[in-house]
Short mmCIF file of N, CA and C in Angstrom, two decimals:
data_model
loop_
_atom_site.label_atom_id
_atom_site.label_comp_id
_atom_site.label_asym_id
_atom_site.label_seq_id
_atom_site.Cartn_x
_atom_site.Cartn_y
_atom_site.Cartn_z
N MET A 1 -7.71 2.55 35.16
CA MET A 1 -8.45 1.29 34.95
C MET A 1 -7.50 0.12 35.06
N ASN A 2 -8.02 -0.98 35.57
CA ASN A 2 -7.23 -2.21 35.67
C ASN A 2 -7.42 -2.94 34.32
N ILE A 3 -6.28 -3.27 33.71
CA ILE A 3 -6.27 -3.93 32.38
C ILE A 3 -5.51 -5.20 32.49
N THR A 4 -6.07 -6.28 31.91
CA THR A 4 -5.40 -7.55 31.86
C THR A 4 -4.99 -7.83 30.42
N ILE A 5 -3.78 -8.24 30.20
CA ILE A 5 -3.30 -8.67 28.91
C ILE A 5 -2.89 -10.11 29.00
N PHE A 6 -3.55 -10.99 28.22
CA PHE A 6 -3.10 -12.36 28.10
C PHE A 6 -2.01 -12.36 27.06
N GLY A 7 -0.81 -12.78 27.50
CA GLY A 7 0.36 -12.83 26.61
C GLY A 7 1.53 -12.12 27.26
N HIS A 8 2.74 -12.48 26.84
CA HIS A 8 3.94 -11.84 27.32
C HIS A 8 4.86 -11.44 26.19
N GLY A 9 4.49 -11.68 24.94
CA GLY A 9 5.35 -11.49 23.79
C GLY A 9 5.45 -10.01 23.40
N HIS A 10 6.06 -9.81 22.22
CA HIS A 10 6.29 -8.46 21.72
C HIS A 10 5.03 -7.68 21.59
N LEU A 11 3.98 -8.26 21.02
CA LEU A 11 2.74 -7.53 20.83
C LEU A 11 2.10 -7.18 22.24
N ALA A 12 2.07 -8.14 23.11
CA ALA A 12 1.55 -7.84 24.44
C ALA A 12 2.24 -6.71 25.13
N GLN A 13 3.55 -6.75 25.08
CA GLN A 13 4.37 -5.68 25.74
C GLN A 13 4.17 -4.33 25.05
N ALA A 14 4.08 -4.34 23.71
CA ALA A 14 3.87 -3.07 22.98
C ALA A 14 2.50 -2.45 23.29
N VAL A 15 1.45 -3.33 23.32
CA VAL A 15 0.11 -2.84 23.63
C VAL A 15 0.13 -2.35 25.07
N GLY A 16 0.68 -3.14 25.97
CA GLY A 16 0.68 -2.76 27.40
C GLY A 16 1.42 -1.46 27.68
N LYS A 17 2.50 -1.19 26.95
CA LYS A 17 3.23 0.06 27.12
C LYS A 17 2.27 1.24 26.87
N ASN A 18 1.49 1.17 25.85
CA ASN A 18 0.59 2.26 25.48
C ASN A 18 -0.63 2.35 26.40
N LEU A 19 -1.09 1.21 26.87
CA LEU A 19 -2.23 1.18 27.79
C LEU A 19 -1.85 1.67 29.21
N ALA A 20 -0.58 1.50 29.54
CA ALA A 20 -0.12 1.86 30.90
C ALA A 20 0.08 3.37 31.05
N ILE A 21 0.01 4.15 29.99
CA ILE A 21 0.17 5.55 30.03
C ILE A 21 -1.06 6.12 30.75
N GLY A 22 -0.92 6.98 31.72
CA GLY A 22 -2.02 7.52 32.47
C GLY A 22 -2.19 6.75 33.77
N ASP A 23 -3.37 6.67 34.28
CA ASP A 23 -3.68 6.03 35.55
C ASP A 23 -4.06 4.55 35.43
N ASN A 24 -3.64 3.93 34.37
CA ASN A 24 -4.05 2.55 34.13
C ASN A 24 -3.00 1.59 34.73
N HIS A 25 -3.48 0.46 35.22
CA HIS A 25 -2.66 -0.59 35.75
C HIS A 25 -2.75 -1.83 34.84
N VAL A 26 -1.61 -2.25 34.31
CA VAL A 26 -1.63 -3.38 33.38
C VAL A 26 -1.01 -4.64 34.05
N THR A 27 -1.76 -5.77 33.92
CA THR A 27 -1.29 -7.04 34.44
C THR A 27 -1.20 -8.00 33.26
N TYR A 28 -0.04 -8.71 33.18
CA TYR A 28 0.16 -9.69 32.09
C TYR A 28 -0.07 -11.07 32.66
N LEU A 29 -0.83 -11.91 31.94
CA LEU A 29 -1.15 -13.23 32.35
C LEU A 29 -0.87 -14.20 31.22
N THR A 30 -0.60 -15.45 31.62
CA THR A 30 -0.60 -16.57 30.67
C THR A 30 -1.98 -17.19 30.73
N HIS A 31 -2.29 -18.03 29.78
CA HIS A 31 -3.64 -18.65 29.78
C HIS A 31 -3.79 -19.59 30.98
N GLU A 32 -2.70 -19.95 31.64
CA GLU A 32 -2.77 -20.85 32.80
C GLU A 32 -2.92 -20.15 34.11
N ASP A 33 -2.69 -18.79 34.16
CA ASP A 33 -2.84 -18.05 35.38
C ASP A 33 -4.32 -17.96 35.76
N HIS A 34 -4.57 -17.87 37.07
CA HIS A 34 -5.92 -17.71 37.54
C HIS A 34 -5.92 -16.52 38.51
N GLN A 35 -6.07 -15.35 37.98
CA GLN A 35 -6.13 -14.13 38.75
C GLN A 35 -7.34 -13.38 38.35
N PRO A 36 -7.81 -12.43 39.20
CA PRO A 36 -8.91 -11.60 38.81
C PRO A 36 -8.55 -10.78 37.58
N LEU A 37 -9.55 -10.55 36.73
CA LEU A 37 -9.31 -9.80 35.48
C LEU A 37 -9.75 -8.36 35.62
N GLY A 38 -9.06 -7.48 34.89
CA GLY A 38 -9.42 -6.06 34.85
C GLY A 38 -10.67 -5.84 34.04
N GLY A 39 -11.13 -4.64 33.99
CA GLY A 39 -12.31 -4.28 33.22
C GLY A 39 -12.12 -4.34 31.76
N LEU A 40 -10.86 -4.22 31.31
CA LEU A 40 -10.50 -4.37 29.94
C LEU A 40 -9.48 -5.50 29.79
N VAL A 41 -9.79 -6.44 28.88
CA VAL A 41 -8.97 -7.63 28.73
C VAL A 41 -8.51 -7.70 27.26
N ILE A 42 -7.20 -7.83 27.08
CA ILE A 42 -6.60 -7.87 25.70
C ILE A 42 -6.10 -9.33 25.51
N LEU A 43 -6.47 -9.92 24.40
CA LEU A 43 -5.95 -11.24 24.03
C LEU A 43 -4.83 -11.03 23.00
N ALA A 44 -3.60 -10.96 23.49
CA ALA A 44 -2.43 -10.76 22.67
C ALA A 44 -1.61 -12.07 22.66
N VAL A 45 -2.29 -13.11 22.19
CA VAL A 45 -1.78 -14.47 22.20
C VAL A 45 -1.93 -15.01 20.77
N PRO A 46 -1.30 -16.20 20.52
CA PRO A 46 -1.60 -16.85 19.26
C PRO A 46 -3.09 -17.21 19.18
N TYR A 47 -3.62 -17.15 18.01
CA TYR A 47 -5.04 -17.50 17.79
C TYR A 47 -5.37 -18.87 18.43
N SER A 48 -4.52 -19.79 18.35
CA SER A 48 -4.78 -21.16 18.88
C SER A 48 -4.96 -21.17 20.38
N ALA A 49 -4.58 -20.14 21.07
CA ALA A 49 -4.74 -20.11 22.57
C ALA A 49 -6.12 -19.58 23.00
N ILE A 50 -6.89 -19.07 22.10
CA ILE A 50 -8.12 -18.42 22.46
C ILE A 50 -9.12 -19.42 23.13
N ASP A 51 -9.31 -20.55 22.56
CA ASP A 51 -10.30 -21.52 23.07
C ASP A 51 -9.99 -21.92 24.54
N ASP A 52 -8.67 -22.10 24.84
CA ASP A 52 -8.28 -22.46 26.21
C ASP A 52 -8.59 -21.32 27.18
N ILE A 53 -8.26 -20.10 26.74
CA ILE A 53 -8.54 -18.94 27.60
C ILE A 53 -10.02 -18.80 27.84
N VAL A 54 -10.83 -18.93 26.81
CA VAL A 54 -12.31 -18.86 26.93
C VAL A 54 -12.79 -19.93 27.88
N SER A 55 -12.34 -21.16 27.74
CA SER A 55 -12.86 -22.22 28.58
C SER A 55 -12.49 -22.00 30.04
N ARG A 56 -11.33 -21.45 30.29
CA ARG A 56 -10.86 -21.25 31.70
C ARG A 56 -11.51 -19.95 32.30
N TYR A 57 -11.80 -18.95 31.48
CA TYR A 57 -12.17 -17.66 32.00
C TYR A 57 -13.52 -17.21 31.54
N ARG A 58 -14.33 -18.05 30.93
CA ARG A 58 -15.64 -17.65 30.37
C ARG A 58 -16.42 -16.79 31.38
N GLN A 59 -16.64 -17.30 32.60
CA GLN A 59 -17.43 -16.55 33.58
C GLN A 59 -16.78 -15.25 33.99
N ALA A 60 -15.44 -15.24 34.15
CA ALA A 60 -14.76 -14.06 34.55
C ALA A 60 -14.75 -12.98 33.48
N LEU A 61 -14.89 -13.38 32.21
CA LEU A 61 -14.88 -12.42 31.09
C LEU A 61 -16.31 -11.83 30.88
N SER A 62 -17.27 -12.35 31.55
CA SER A 62 -18.66 -11.79 31.43
C SER A 62 -18.66 -10.35 31.81
N GLY A 63 -19.27 -9.49 31.01
CA GLY A 63 -19.39 -8.08 31.29
C GLY A 63 -18.14 -7.26 30.99
N LYS A 64 -17.05 -7.90 30.59
CA LYS A 64 -15.79 -7.20 30.34
C LYS A 64 -15.70 -6.75 28.88
N VAL A 65 -14.89 -5.75 28.61
CA VAL A 65 -14.50 -5.39 27.29
C VAL A 65 -13.33 -6.34 26.94
N VAL A 66 -13.51 -7.16 25.94
CA VAL A 66 -12.47 -8.11 25.52
C VAL A 66 -11.97 -7.77 24.13
N VAL A 67 -10.70 -7.49 24.01
CA VAL A 67 -10.10 -7.08 22.72
C VAL A 67 -9.31 -8.25 22.14
N ASP A 68 -9.74 -8.67 20.95
CA ASP A 68 -9.05 -9.71 20.21
C ASP A 68 -7.98 -9.04 19.38
N ALA A 69 -6.73 -9.26 19.72
CA ALA A 69 -5.58 -8.69 18.97
C ALA A 69 -4.88 -9.76 18.10
N THR A 70 -5.53 -10.93 17.97
CA THR A 70 -4.90 -12.00 17.23
C THR A 70 -4.99 -11.83 15.74
N ASN A 71 -4.13 -12.52 15.05
CA ASN A 71 -4.19 -12.68 13.60
C ASN A 71 -4.32 -14.20 13.35
N PRO A 72 -5.53 -14.65 12.95
CA PRO A 72 -5.75 -16.11 12.80
C PRO A 72 -5.12 -16.62 11.46
N ILE A 73 -3.82 -16.93 11.59
CA ILE A 73 -3.02 -17.31 10.45
C ILE A 73 -2.31 -18.64 10.71
N ASP A 74 -2.27 -19.45 9.70
CA ASP A 74 -1.42 -20.64 9.72
C ASP A 74 -0.02 -20.14 9.26
N PHE A 75 0.91 -20.03 10.16
CA PHE A 75 2.22 -19.51 9.81
C PHE A 75 3.09 -20.45 9.00
N GLN A 76 2.63 -21.65 8.74
CA GLN A 76 3.34 -22.54 7.81
C GLN A 76 2.95 -22.22 6.37
N THR A 77 1.67 -21.93 6.14
CA THR A 77 1.19 -21.72 4.79
C THR A 77 0.86 -20.26 4.53
N TRP A 78 0.85 -19.41 5.54
CA TRP A 78 0.48 -17.97 5.46
C TRP A 78 -0.96 -17.88 4.87
N GLN A 79 -1.84 -18.71 5.35
CA GLN A 79 -3.26 -18.70 4.97
C GLN A 79 -4.08 -18.45 6.21
N PRO A 80 -5.25 -17.78 6.03
CA PRO A 80 -6.17 -17.58 7.17
C PRO A 80 -6.72 -18.93 7.66
N VAL A 81 -7.03 -19.03 8.97
CA VAL A 81 -7.52 -20.24 9.52
C VAL A 81 -9.02 -20.12 9.92
N VAL A 82 -9.66 -19.00 9.58
CA VAL A 82 -11.07 -18.87 9.78
C VAL A 82 -11.75 -18.68 8.44
N PRO A 83 -13.00 -19.06 8.29
CA PRO A 83 -13.69 -18.88 7.00
C PRO A 83 -13.73 -17.41 6.55
N ALA A 84 -13.73 -17.20 5.22
CA ALA A 84 -13.73 -15.84 4.74
C ALA A 84 -14.93 -14.98 5.17
N ASN A 85 -16.04 -15.65 5.49
CA ASN A 85 -17.24 -14.90 5.90
C ASN A 85 -17.30 -14.68 7.41
N SER A 86 -16.15 -14.88 8.11
CA SER A 86 -16.17 -14.76 9.57
C SER A 86 -14.80 -14.15 9.95
N SER A 87 -14.58 -14.08 11.26
CA SER A 87 -13.30 -13.59 11.81
C SER A 87 -13.14 -14.22 13.19
N SER A 88 -11.92 -14.18 13.66
CA SER A 88 -11.66 -14.68 15.02
C SER A 88 -12.48 -13.90 16.06
N ALA A 89 -12.56 -12.57 15.78
CA ALA A 89 -13.34 -11.72 16.74
C ALA A 89 -14.80 -12.08 16.72
N GLN A 90 -15.39 -12.36 15.55
CA GLN A 90 -16.79 -12.76 15.52
C GLN A 90 -16.98 -14.11 16.21
N GLN A 91 -16.03 -15.03 15.99
CA GLN A 91 -16.11 -16.32 16.68
C GLN A 91 -16.01 -16.14 18.18
N LEU A 92 -15.15 -15.22 18.61
CA LEU A 92 -14.97 -14.92 20.02
C LEU A 92 -16.26 -14.37 20.63
N ALA A 93 -16.89 -13.48 19.92
CA ALA A 93 -18.15 -12.91 20.39
C ALA A 93 -19.24 -13.92 20.57
N GLN A 94 -19.25 -14.94 19.69
CA GLN A 94 -20.23 -16.05 19.81
C GLN A 94 -19.94 -16.85 21.07
N LYS A 95 -18.65 -17.04 21.39
CA LYS A 95 -18.28 -17.84 22.53
C LYS A 95 -18.44 -17.07 23.85
N LEU A 96 -18.42 -15.74 23.78
CA LEU A 96 -18.57 -14.85 24.94
C LEU A 96 -19.74 -13.88 24.75
N PRO A 97 -20.99 -14.40 24.71
CA PRO A 97 -22.08 -13.48 24.42
C PRO A 97 -22.34 -12.42 25.47
N ASP A 98 -21.78 -12.61 26.67
CA ASP A 98 -21.97 -11.62 27.73
C ASP A 98 -20.81 -10.66 27.83
N SER A 99 -19.88 -10.71 26.91
CA SER A 99 -18.73 -9.82 26.89
C SER A 99 -18.91 -8.82 25.73
N LYS A 100 -18.18 -7.73 25.79
CA LYS A 100 -18.16 -6.70 24.75
C LYS A 100 -16.90 -6.89 23.95
N VAL A 101 -16.98 -7.61 22.83
CA VAL A 101 -15.79 -8.00 22.04
C VAL A 101 -15.44 -6.91 21.02
N LEU A 102 -14.16 -6.58 20.96
CA LEU A 102 -13.61 -5.65 19.99
C LEU A 102 -12.49 -6.33 19.25
N LYS A 103 -12.20 -5.86 18.05
CA LYS A 103 -11.01 -6.27 17.31
C LYS A 103 -10.13 -5.03 17.22
N ALA A 104 -8.88 -5.17 17.65
CA ALA A 104 -7.92 -4.03 17.59
C ALA A 104 -6.50 -4.52 17.73
N PHE A 105 -5.57 -3.72 17.36
CA PHE A 105 -4.11 -3.89 17.54
C PHE A 105 -3.52 -4.88 16.53
N ASN A 106 -4.31 -5.62 15.78
CA ASN A 106 -3.76 -6.65 14.92
C ASN A 106 -3.24 -6.14 13.60
N THR A 107 -3.51 -4.88 13.24
CA THR A 107 -3.07 -4.31 12.00
C THR A 107 -1.83 -3.45 12.17
N ALA A 108 -1.25 -3.47 13.30
CA ALA A 108 0.01 -2.69 13.54
C ALA A 108 1.07 -3.68 14.05
N THR A 109 2.28 -3.48 13.67
CA THR A 109 3.36 -4.35 14.17
C THR A 109 3.70 -3.97 15.60
N ALA A 110 4.27 -4.92 16.32
CA ALA A 110 4.70 -4.62 17.67
C ALA A 110 5.70 -3.50 17.69
N ALA A 111 6.56 -3.44 16.68
CA ALA A 111 7.59 -2.37 16.66
C ALA A 111 6.95 -1.02 16.49
N SER A 112 5.97 -0.91 15.61
CA SER A 112 5.31 0.42 15.41
C SER A 112 4.46 0.78 16.63
N LEU A 113 3.89 -0.20 17.30
CA LEU A 113 3.16 0.11 18.51
C LEU A 113 4.08 0.55 19.65
N THR A 114 5.22 -0.09 19.76
CA THR A 114 6.21 0.27 20.76
C THR A 114 6.72 1.70 20.57
N ASN A 115 7.03 2.00 19.24
CA ASN A 115 7.55 3.34 18.91
C ASN A 115 6.47 4.38 18.90
N GLY A 116 5.22 3.96 18.70
CA GLY A 116 4.15 4.92 18.56
C GLY A 116 4.07 5.58 17.23
N GLN A 117 4.95 5.13 16.33
CA GLN A 117 4.93 5.67 14.96
C GLN A 117 5.47 4.68 14.00
N LEU A 118 5.10 4.90 12.71
CA LEU A 118 5.59 4.08 11.63
C LEU A 118 6.98 4.53 11.21
N ALA A 119 7.58 3.79 10.34
CA ALA A 119 8.95 4.07 9.86
C ALA A 119 9.01 5.47 9.24
N ASN A 120 7.91 5.97 8.70
CA ASN A 120 7.91 7.31 8.06
C ASN A 120 7.64 8.43 9.05
N GLY A 121 7.57 8.12 10.35
CA GLY A 121 7.35 9.11 11.37
C GLY A 121 5.92 9.45 11.68
N GLN A 122 4.96 8.86 10.94
CA GLN A 122 3.56 9.14 11.17
C GLN A 122 3.10 8.27 12.36
N PRO A 123 2.08 8.79 13.09
CA PRO A 123 1.58 8.02 14.23
C PRO A 123 1.04 6.63 13.84
N THR A 124 1.25 5.64 14.64
CA THR A 124 0.69 4.32 14.44
C THR A 124 -0.81 4.46 14.66
N GLN A 125 -1.59 3.83 13.77
CA GLN A 125 -3.01 3.84 13.90
C GLN A 125 -3.50 2.48 14.45
N VAL A 126 -4.45 2.57 15.35
CA VAL A 126 -5.09 1.40 15.86
C VAL A 126 -6.53 1.41 15.32
N LEU A 127 -6.78 0.41 14.44
CA LEU A 127 -8.10 0.30 13.86
C LEU A 127 -8.97 -0.57 14.75
N VAL A 128 -10.15 -0.10 15.13
CA VAL A 128 -11.00 -0.78 16.10
C VAL A 128 -12.34 -1.12 15.48
N ALA A 129 -12.74 -2.38 15.54
CA ALA A 129 -14.07 -2.82 15.08
C ALA A 129 -14.81 -3.40 16.28
N GLY A 130 -16.12 -3.13 16.34
CA GLY A 130 -16.91 -3.70 17.41
C GLY A 130 -18.33 -3.16 17.32
N ASP A 131 -19.23 -3.95 17.91
CA ASP A 131 -20.66 -3.60 17.88
C ASP A 131 -21.08 -2.72 19.07
N ASP A 132 -20.25 -2.64 20.07
CA ASP A 132 -20.58 -1.85 21.29
C ASP A 132 -19.81 -0.57 21.27
N GLU A 133 -20.57 0.54 21.02
CA GLU A 133 -19.93 1.85 20.95
C GLU A 133 -19.32 2.28 22.28
N ASP A 134 -19.92 1.90 23.38
CA ASP A 134 -19.34 2.26 24.71
C ASP A 134 -18.04 1.57 24.92
N ALA A 135 -17.93 0.27 24.50
CA ALA A 135 -16.66 -0.42 24.66
C ALA A 135 -15.60 0.19 23.79
N LYS A 136 -15.93 0.61 22.58
CA LYS A 136 -14.92 1.27 21.74
C LYS A 136 -14.47 2.57 22.38
N GLN A 137 -15.40 3.29 23.01
CA GLN A 137 -15.03 4.54 23.68
C GLN A 137 -14.11 4.32 24.85
N VAL A 138 -14.33 3.20 25.58
CA VAL A 138 -13.44 2.88 26.67
C VAL A 138 -11.99 2.70 26.19
N LEU A 139 -11.83 1.93 25.13
CA LEU A 139 -10.51 1.71 24.57
C LEU A 139 -9.92 3.02 24.04
N THR A 140 -10.70 3.76 23.36
CA THR A 140 -10.23 5.06 22.79
C THR A 140 -9.78 6.01 23.92
N SER A 141 -10.59 6.08 24.99
CA SER A 141 -10.24 7.00 26.09
C SER A 141 -8.97 6.54 26.80
N ILE A 142 -8.77 5.25 26.97
CA ILE A 142 -7.59 4.74 27.62
C ILE A 142 -6.31 5.08 26.82
N LEU A 143 -6.43 5.10 25.49
CA LEU A 143 -5.31 5.36 24.62
C LEU A 143 -5.10 6.84 24.31
N LYS A 144 -5.94 7.74 24.82
CA LYS A 144 -5.90 9.13 24.45
C LYS A 144 -4.55 9.83 24.77
N ASP A 145 -3.88 9.39 25.81
CA ASP A 145 -2.59 10.00 26.17
C ASP A 145 -1.40 9.31 25.51
N SER A 146 -1.67 8.23 24.78
CA SER A 146 -0.58 7.50 24.08
C SER A 146 -0.33 8.19 22.76
N PRO A 147 0.76 7.84 22.09
CA PRO A 147 0.99 8.41 20.79
C PRO A 147 0.20 7.82 19.64
N LEU A 148 -0.60 6.81 19.98
CA LEU A 148 -1.39 6.07 18.95
C LEU A 148 -2.59 6.86 18.54
N THR A 149 -3.02 6.68 17.29
CA THR A 149 -4.27 7.28 16.80
C THR A 149 -5.29 6.15 16.66
N VAL A 150 -6.43 6.29 17.26
CA VAL A 150 -7.48 5.26 17.24
C VAL A 150 -8.51 5.66 16.15
N ILE A 151 -8.81 4.66 15.32
CA ILE A 151 -9.84 4.90 14.28
C ILE A 151 -10.91 3.84 14.35
N ASN A 152 -12.11 4.30 14.56
CA ASN A 152 -13.28 3.41 14.64
C ASN A 152 -13.66 3.00 13.19
N VAL A 153 -13.57 1.72 12.89
CA VAL A 153 -13.83 1.27 11.49
C VAL A 153 -15.24 0.71 11.35
N GLY A 154 -16.02 0.66 12.43
CA GLY A 154 -17.40 0.16 12.29
C GLY A 154 -17.65 -1.05 13.18
N GLY A 155 -18.67 -1.82 12.78
CA GLY A 155 -19.09 -2.96 13.55
C GLY A 155 -18.14 -4.12 13.53
N LEU A 156 -18.42 -5.12 14.31
CA LEU A 156 -17.53 -6.27 14.45
C LEU A 156 -17.40 -7.03 13.14
N ALA A 157 -18.34 -6.91 12.23
CA ALA A 157 -18.19 -7.56 10.95
C ALA A 157 -16.96 -7.03 10.16
N ARG A 158 -16.52 -5.81 10.49
CA ARG A 158 -15.31 -5.25 9.83
C ARG A 158 -14.06 -5.95 10.36
N ALA A 159 -14.16 -6.78 11.37
CA ALA A 159 -12.98 -7.51 11.84
C ALA A 159 -12.43 -8.42 10.76
N ARG A 160 -13.27 -8.88 9.82
CA ARG A 160 -12.79 -9.71 8.72
C ARG A 160 -11.74 -8.95 7.88
N GLU A 161 -12.05 -7.68 7.59
CA GLU A 161 -11.09 -6.89 6.80
C GLU A 161 -9.84 -6.58 7.61
N LEU A 162 -10.03 -6.33 8.90
CA LEU A 162 -8.84 -6.08 9.77
C LEU A 162 -7.94 -7.30 9.79
N GLU A 163 -8.50 -8.47 9.87
CA GLU A 163 -7.69 -9.66 9.91
C GLU A 163 -6.99 -9.93 8.55
N ALA A 164 -7.70 -9.63 7.47
CA ALA A 164 -7.04 -9.72 6.18
C ALA A 164 -5.91 -8.75 6.00
N LEU A 165 -6.10 -7.50 6.52
CA LEU A 165 -5.05 -6.50 6.48
C LEU A 165 -3.86 -6.94 7.35
N GLY A 166 -4.14 -7.50 8.50
CA GLY A 166 -3.08 -7.98 9.39
C GLY A 166 -2.29 -9.09 8.71
N LEU A 167 -2.97 -10.00 8.04
CA LEU A 167 -2.29 -11.11 7.32
C LEU A 167 -1.37 -10.50 6.23
N LEU A 168 -1.90 -9.53 5.48
CA LEU A 168 -1.09 -8.96 4.40
C LEU A 168 0.13 -8.24 4.96
N GLU A 169 -0.07 -7.46 6.03
CA GLU A 169 1.06 -6.72 6.64
C GLU A 169 2.12 -7.65 7.18
N LEU A 170 1.71 -8.69 7.90
CA LEU A 170 2.68 -9.63 8.49
C LEU A 170 3.41 -10.39 7.38
N SER A 171 2.72 -10.80 6.32
CA SER A 171 3.40 -11.53 5.27
C SER A 171 4.39 -10.64 4.53
N LEU A 172 4.04 -9.37 4.34
CA LEU A 172 5.00 -8.44 3.70
C LEU A 172 6.23 -8.21 4.59
N ALA A 173 5.98 -8.06 5.89
CA ALA A 173 7.10 -7.90 6.81
C ALA A 173 7.99 -9.14 6.87
N PHE A 174 7.34 -10.30 6.91
CA PHE A 174 8.09 -11.56 6.97
C PHE A 174 8.96 -11.72 5.73
N ASN A 175 8.45 -11.31 4.58
CA ASN A 175 9.17 -11.42 3.33
C ASN A 175 10.08 -10.19 3.07
N LYS A 176 10.27 -9.37 4.09
CA LYS A 176 11.14 -8.19 4.02
C LYS A 176 10.79 -7.23 2.89
N GLN A 177 9.46 -7.11 2.63
CA GLN A 177 9.01 -6.13 1.69
C GLN A 177 8.43 -4.92 2.44
N LEU A 178 8.43 -5.01 3.76
CA LEU A 178 7.94 -3.95 4.61
C LEU A 178 8.86 -3.92 5.85
N PRO A 179 9.31 -2.73 6.27
CA PRO A 179 10.17 -2.73 7.48
C PRO A 179 9.37 -3.16 8.67
N ILE A 180 10.06 -3.63 9.71
CA ILE A 180 9.37 -4.13 10.89
C ILE A 180 8.53 -3.05 11.59
N ASP A 181 8.87 -1.77 11.39
CA ASP A 181 8.06 -0.71 11.97
C ASP A 181 7.31 0.02 10.86
N GLY A 182 7.12 -0.68 9.73
CA GLY A 182 6.26 -0.17 8.64
C GLY A 182 4.84 -0.55 8.87
N GLY A 183 4.02 -0.19 7.93
CA GLY A 183 2.60 -0.58 8.02
C GLY A 183 1.76 0.22 7.09
N PHE A 184 0.50 -0.04 7.21
CA PHE A 184 -0.49 0.71 6.42
C PHE A 184 -1.00 1.88 7.18
N GLN A 185 -1.48 2.88 6.50
CA GLN A 185 -2.04 4.03 7.19
C GLN A 185 -3.22 4.60 6.41
N ILE A 186 -4.21 5.03 7.18
CA ILE A 186 -5.36 5.69 6.60
C ILE A 186 -5.01 7.18 6.52
N VAL A 187 -5.06 7.76 5.35
CA VAL A 187 -4.73 9.13 5.16
C VAL A 187 -6.02 9.92 4.97
N LYS A 188 -6.23 10.93 5.78
CA LYS A 188 -7.50 11.70 5.70
C LYS A 188 -7.27 12.93 4.89
#
């Protein structure tokens, strides 16, 4: 599958490494590039870049699986920048009603995604929220050959909890209370 990742940073590279396993082709873009998009599009950019990407690519994103990997955080205050009863992914879905929006990759650090495992040696988990089961299956099947474990956490409304978990994890890592390849894990 052709996959487009908006972003070039650590998270974009870590996600891309795992998506490129198998027969997938990954292309990295900045929000200013104007190239055809793949069937799966990952937004691995700062939350503040989403509106510009949507305005430039709204039509091209129609019918695509769009994965919001952002953490909508004010990094000066370490506070969320979306209302508690919403999420960046839900806002994105409203802006892109003809796209299949998922929330994923925001609850794992770039280091644990790159390594495919947490500091304790357990596989890195990718928690996925979305209302379109087929879209979630596309992402899951693309990652099946990677070392990552995908967990379907429910509908897009669960993105609120994923974003809260991402904020907690990042703030703990920033304050050196969690190693850079540490994280949370669902134990079954």
